[in-house]
PDB file of C-alpha atoms in Angstrom:
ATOM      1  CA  UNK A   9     114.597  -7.014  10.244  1.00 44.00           C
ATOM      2  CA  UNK A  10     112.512  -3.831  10.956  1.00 50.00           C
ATOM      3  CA  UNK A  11     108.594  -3.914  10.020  1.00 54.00           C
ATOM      4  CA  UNK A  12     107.631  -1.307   8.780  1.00 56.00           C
ATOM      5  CA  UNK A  13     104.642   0.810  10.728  1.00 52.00           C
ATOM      6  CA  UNK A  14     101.004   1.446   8.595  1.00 55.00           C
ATOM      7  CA  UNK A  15     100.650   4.857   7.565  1.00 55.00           C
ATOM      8  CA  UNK A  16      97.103   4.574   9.513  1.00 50.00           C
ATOM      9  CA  UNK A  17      98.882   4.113  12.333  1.00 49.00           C
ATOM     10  CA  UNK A  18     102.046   6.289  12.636  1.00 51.00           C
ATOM     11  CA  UNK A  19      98.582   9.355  11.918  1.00 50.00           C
ATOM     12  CA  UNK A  20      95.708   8.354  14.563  1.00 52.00           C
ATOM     13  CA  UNK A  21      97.721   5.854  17.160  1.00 55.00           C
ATOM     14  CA  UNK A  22      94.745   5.081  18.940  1.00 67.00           C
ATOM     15  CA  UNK A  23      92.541   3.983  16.329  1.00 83.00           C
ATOM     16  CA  UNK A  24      89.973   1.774  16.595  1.00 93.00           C
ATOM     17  CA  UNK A  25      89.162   0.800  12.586  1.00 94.00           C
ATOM     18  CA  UNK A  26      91.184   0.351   9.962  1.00 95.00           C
ATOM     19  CA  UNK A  27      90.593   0.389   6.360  1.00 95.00           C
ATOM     20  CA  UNK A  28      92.620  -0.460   3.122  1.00 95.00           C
ATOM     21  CA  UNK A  29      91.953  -1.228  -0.493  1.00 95.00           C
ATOM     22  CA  UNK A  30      94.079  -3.087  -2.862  1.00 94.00           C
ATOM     23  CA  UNK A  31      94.526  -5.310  -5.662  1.00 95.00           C
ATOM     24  CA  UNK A  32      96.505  -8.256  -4.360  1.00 96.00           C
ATOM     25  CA  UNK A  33      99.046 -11.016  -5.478  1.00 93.00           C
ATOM     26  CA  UNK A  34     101.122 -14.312  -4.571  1.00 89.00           C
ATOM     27  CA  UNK A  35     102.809 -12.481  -1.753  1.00 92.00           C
ATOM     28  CA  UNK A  36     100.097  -9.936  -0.323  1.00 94.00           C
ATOM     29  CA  UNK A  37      99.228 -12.646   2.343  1.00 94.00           C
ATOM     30  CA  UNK A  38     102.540 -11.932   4.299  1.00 95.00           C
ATOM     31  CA  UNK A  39     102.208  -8.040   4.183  1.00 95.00           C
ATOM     32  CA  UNK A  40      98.449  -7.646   5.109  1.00 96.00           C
ATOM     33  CA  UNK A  41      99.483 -10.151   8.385  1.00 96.00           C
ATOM     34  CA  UNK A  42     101.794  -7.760   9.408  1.00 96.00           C
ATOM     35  CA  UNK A  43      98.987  -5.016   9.236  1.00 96.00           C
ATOM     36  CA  UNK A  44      96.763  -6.922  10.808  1.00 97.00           C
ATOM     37  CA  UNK A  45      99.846  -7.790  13.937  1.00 97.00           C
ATOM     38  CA  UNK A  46     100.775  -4.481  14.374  1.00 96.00           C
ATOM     39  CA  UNK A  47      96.652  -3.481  14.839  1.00 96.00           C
ATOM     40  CA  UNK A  48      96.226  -6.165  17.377  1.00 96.00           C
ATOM     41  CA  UNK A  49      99.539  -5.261  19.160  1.00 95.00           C
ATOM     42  CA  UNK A  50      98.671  -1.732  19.435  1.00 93.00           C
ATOM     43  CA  UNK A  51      95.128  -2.815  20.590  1.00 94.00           C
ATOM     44  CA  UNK A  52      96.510  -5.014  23.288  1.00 94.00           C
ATOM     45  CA  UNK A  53      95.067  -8.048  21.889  1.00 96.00           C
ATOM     46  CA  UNK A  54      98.493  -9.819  20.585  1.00 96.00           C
ATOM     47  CA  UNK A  55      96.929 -13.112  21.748  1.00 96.00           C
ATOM     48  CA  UNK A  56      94.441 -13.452  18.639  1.00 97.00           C
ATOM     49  CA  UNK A  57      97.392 -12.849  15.862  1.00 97.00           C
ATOM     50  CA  UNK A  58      97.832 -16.562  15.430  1.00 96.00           C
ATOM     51  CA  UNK A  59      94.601 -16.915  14.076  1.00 97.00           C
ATOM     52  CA  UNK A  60      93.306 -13.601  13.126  1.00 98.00           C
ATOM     53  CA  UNK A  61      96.686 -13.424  10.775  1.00 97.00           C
ATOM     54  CA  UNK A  62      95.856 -17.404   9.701  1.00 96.00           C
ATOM     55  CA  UNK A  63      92.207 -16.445   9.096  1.00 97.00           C
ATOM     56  CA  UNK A  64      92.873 -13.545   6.547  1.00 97.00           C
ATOM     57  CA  UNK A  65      95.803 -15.232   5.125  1.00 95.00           C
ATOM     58  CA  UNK A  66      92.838 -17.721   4.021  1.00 94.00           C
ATOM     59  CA  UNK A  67      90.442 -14.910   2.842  1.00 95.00           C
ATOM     60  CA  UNK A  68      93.361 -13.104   0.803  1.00 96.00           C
ATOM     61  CA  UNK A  69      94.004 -16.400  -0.787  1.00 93.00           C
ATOM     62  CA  UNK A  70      90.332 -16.792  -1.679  1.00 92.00           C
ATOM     63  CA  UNK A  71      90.604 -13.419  -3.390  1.00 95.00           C
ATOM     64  CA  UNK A  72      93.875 -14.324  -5.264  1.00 94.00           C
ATOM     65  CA  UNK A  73      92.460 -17.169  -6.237  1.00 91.00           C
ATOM     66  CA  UNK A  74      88.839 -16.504  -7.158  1.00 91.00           C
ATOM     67  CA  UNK A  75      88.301 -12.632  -7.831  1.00 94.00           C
ATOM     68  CA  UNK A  76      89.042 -11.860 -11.668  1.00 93.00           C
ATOM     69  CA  UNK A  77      90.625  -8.582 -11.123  1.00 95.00           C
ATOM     70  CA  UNK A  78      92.418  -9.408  -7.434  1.00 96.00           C
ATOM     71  CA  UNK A  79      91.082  -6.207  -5.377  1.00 96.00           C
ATOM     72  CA  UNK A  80      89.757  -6.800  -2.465  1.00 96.00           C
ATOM     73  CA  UNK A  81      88.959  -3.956   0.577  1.00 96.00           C
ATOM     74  CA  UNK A  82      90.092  -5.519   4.392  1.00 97.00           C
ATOM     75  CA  UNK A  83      88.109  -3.832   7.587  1.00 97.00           C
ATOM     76  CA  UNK A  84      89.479  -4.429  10.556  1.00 97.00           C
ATOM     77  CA  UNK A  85      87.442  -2.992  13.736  1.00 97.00           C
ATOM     78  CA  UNK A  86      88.523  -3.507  17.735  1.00 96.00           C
ATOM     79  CA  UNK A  87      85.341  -4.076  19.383  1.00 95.00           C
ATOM     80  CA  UNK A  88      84.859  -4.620  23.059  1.00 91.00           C
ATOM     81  CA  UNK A  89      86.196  -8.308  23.443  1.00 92.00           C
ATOM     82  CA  UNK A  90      88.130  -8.753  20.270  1.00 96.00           C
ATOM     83  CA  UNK A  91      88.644  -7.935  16.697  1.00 98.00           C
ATOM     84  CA  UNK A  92      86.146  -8.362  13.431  1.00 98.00           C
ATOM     85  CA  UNK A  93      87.487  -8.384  10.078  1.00 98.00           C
ATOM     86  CA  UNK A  94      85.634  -8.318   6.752  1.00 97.00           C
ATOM     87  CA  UNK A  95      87.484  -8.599   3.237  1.00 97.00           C
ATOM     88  CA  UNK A  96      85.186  -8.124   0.501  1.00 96.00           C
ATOM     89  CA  UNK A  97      85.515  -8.175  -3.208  1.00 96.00           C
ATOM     90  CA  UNK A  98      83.989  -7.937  -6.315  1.00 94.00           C
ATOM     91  CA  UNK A  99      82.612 -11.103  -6.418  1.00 93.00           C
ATOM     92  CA  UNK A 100      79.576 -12.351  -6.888  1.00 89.00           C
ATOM     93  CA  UNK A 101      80.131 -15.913  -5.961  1.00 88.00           C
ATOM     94  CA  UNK A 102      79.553 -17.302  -2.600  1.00 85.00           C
ATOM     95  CA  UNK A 103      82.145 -19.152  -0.974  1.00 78.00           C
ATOM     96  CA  UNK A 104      80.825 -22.794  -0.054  1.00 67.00           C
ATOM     97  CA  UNK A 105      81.760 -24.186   3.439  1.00 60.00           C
ATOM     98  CA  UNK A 106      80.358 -27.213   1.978  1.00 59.00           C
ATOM     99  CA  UNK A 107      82.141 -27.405  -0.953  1.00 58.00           C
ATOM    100  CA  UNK A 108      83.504 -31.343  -1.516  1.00 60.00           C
ATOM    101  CA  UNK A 109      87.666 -31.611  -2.339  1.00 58.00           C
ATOM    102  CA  UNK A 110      89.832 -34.514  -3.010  1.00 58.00           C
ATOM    103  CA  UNK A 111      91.621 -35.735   0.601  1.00 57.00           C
ATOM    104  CA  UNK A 112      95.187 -35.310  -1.585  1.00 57.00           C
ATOM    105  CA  UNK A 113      94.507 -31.322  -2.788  1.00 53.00           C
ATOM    106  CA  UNK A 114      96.524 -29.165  -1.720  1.00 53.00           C
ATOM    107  CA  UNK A 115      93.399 -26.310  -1.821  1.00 55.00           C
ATOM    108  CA  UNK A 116      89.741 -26.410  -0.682  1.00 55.00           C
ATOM    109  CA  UNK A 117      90.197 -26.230   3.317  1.00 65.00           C
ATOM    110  CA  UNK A 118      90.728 -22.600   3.725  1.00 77.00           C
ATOM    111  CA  UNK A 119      86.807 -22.064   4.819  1.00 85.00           C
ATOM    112  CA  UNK A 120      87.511 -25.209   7.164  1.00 86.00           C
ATOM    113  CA  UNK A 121      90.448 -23.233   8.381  1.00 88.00           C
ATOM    114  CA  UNK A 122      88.139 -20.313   8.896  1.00 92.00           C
ATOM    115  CA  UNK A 123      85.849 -22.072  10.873  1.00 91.00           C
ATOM    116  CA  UNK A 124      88.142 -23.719  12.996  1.00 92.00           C
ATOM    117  CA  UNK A 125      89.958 -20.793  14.120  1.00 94.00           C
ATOM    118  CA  UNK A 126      87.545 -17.761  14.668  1.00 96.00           C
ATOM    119  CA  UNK A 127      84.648 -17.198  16.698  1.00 96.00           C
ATOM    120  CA  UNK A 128      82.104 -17.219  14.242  1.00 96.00           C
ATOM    121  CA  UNK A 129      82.633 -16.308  10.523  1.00 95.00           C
ATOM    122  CA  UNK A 130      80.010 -15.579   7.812  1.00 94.00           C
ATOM    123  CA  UNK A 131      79.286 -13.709   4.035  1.00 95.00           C
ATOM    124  CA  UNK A 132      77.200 -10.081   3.616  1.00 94.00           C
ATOM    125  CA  UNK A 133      76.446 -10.011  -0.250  1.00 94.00           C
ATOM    126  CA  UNK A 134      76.857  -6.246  -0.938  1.00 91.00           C
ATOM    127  CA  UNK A 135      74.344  -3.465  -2.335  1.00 90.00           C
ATOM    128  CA  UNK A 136      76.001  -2.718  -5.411  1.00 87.00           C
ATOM    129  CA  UNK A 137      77.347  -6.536  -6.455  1.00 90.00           C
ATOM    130  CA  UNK A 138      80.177  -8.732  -4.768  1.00 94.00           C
ATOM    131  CA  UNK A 139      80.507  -9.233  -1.312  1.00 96.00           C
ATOM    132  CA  UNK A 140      82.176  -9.160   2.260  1.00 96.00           C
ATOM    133  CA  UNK A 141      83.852 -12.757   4.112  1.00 96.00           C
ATOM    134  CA  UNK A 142      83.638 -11.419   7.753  1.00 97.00           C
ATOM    135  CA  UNK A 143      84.864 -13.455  10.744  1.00 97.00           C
ATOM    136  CA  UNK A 144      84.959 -12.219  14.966  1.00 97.00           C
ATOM    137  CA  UNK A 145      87.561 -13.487  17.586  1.00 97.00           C
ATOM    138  CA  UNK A 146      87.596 -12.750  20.657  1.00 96.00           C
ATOM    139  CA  UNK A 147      89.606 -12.876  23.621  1.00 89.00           C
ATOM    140  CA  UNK A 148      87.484 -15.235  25.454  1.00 74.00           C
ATOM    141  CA  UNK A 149      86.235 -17.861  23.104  1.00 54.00           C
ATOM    142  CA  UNK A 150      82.706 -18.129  22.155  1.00 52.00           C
ATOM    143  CA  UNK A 151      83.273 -21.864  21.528  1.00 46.00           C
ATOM    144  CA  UNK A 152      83.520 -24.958  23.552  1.00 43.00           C
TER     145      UNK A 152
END
């Protein structure tokens, strides 16, 4: 099956940002991955789609979830050694790494997730109310 190409990138090929705002649903998830995939392909980073695309499938679940009205901005910028991504929304609430959940739910983990798979992750409250869930990964981990 084709995928199709983002506008953004079809217009400036060699971009290095990339910006979109949207209300999202049940199935945005699988769309915004293939976004984020075709950025990191065309940035010659394809080895961080695994868990870049894991990581904001998480965050876009937290906004589907959490955020009222569902609209939510994703920022993705190539930097030197890998990728950041921010998705903010109109949130005020904090998301809480420490957050206790029952062994047997089947939601709670997706900061755990976060952790586990990027670089280093962490919340900007914004100016004008709600905030931005960033994360970094890079091609040689910061980690271990």
């Amino acid at each position: 099956m084709n995928e199709p190409i983002p506008p953004a990138m079809l217009a400036f090929p060699h971009r290095q940002q990339y910006v979109m705002h949207i209300a999202v649903g049940d199935h945005s998830a699988r769309h915004i991955r293939r976004i984020v995939r075709s950025f990191l392909l065309e940035w010659g980073m394809p080895e961080l789609s695994d868990a870049v695309e894991l990581a904001v499938t998480e965050l876009i679940a937290n906004v589907v979830r959490h955020v009222p009205d569902r609209r939510c901005g994703l920022f993705l910028l190539r930097q030197p050694a890998g990728v950041r991504v921010e998705v903010s929304d109109s949130s005020c609430e904090l998301p809480d790494l420490h957050a206790e959940f029952d062994a047997e739910s089947e939601t709670g983990r997706g900061l755990v997730l976060l952790d586990a798979v990027t670089d280093k992750w962490g919340v900007t409250r914004a100016a004008g109310g709600g905030k931005a869930v960033w994360f970094e990964c890079s091609r040689t981990p910061a980690r271990n």
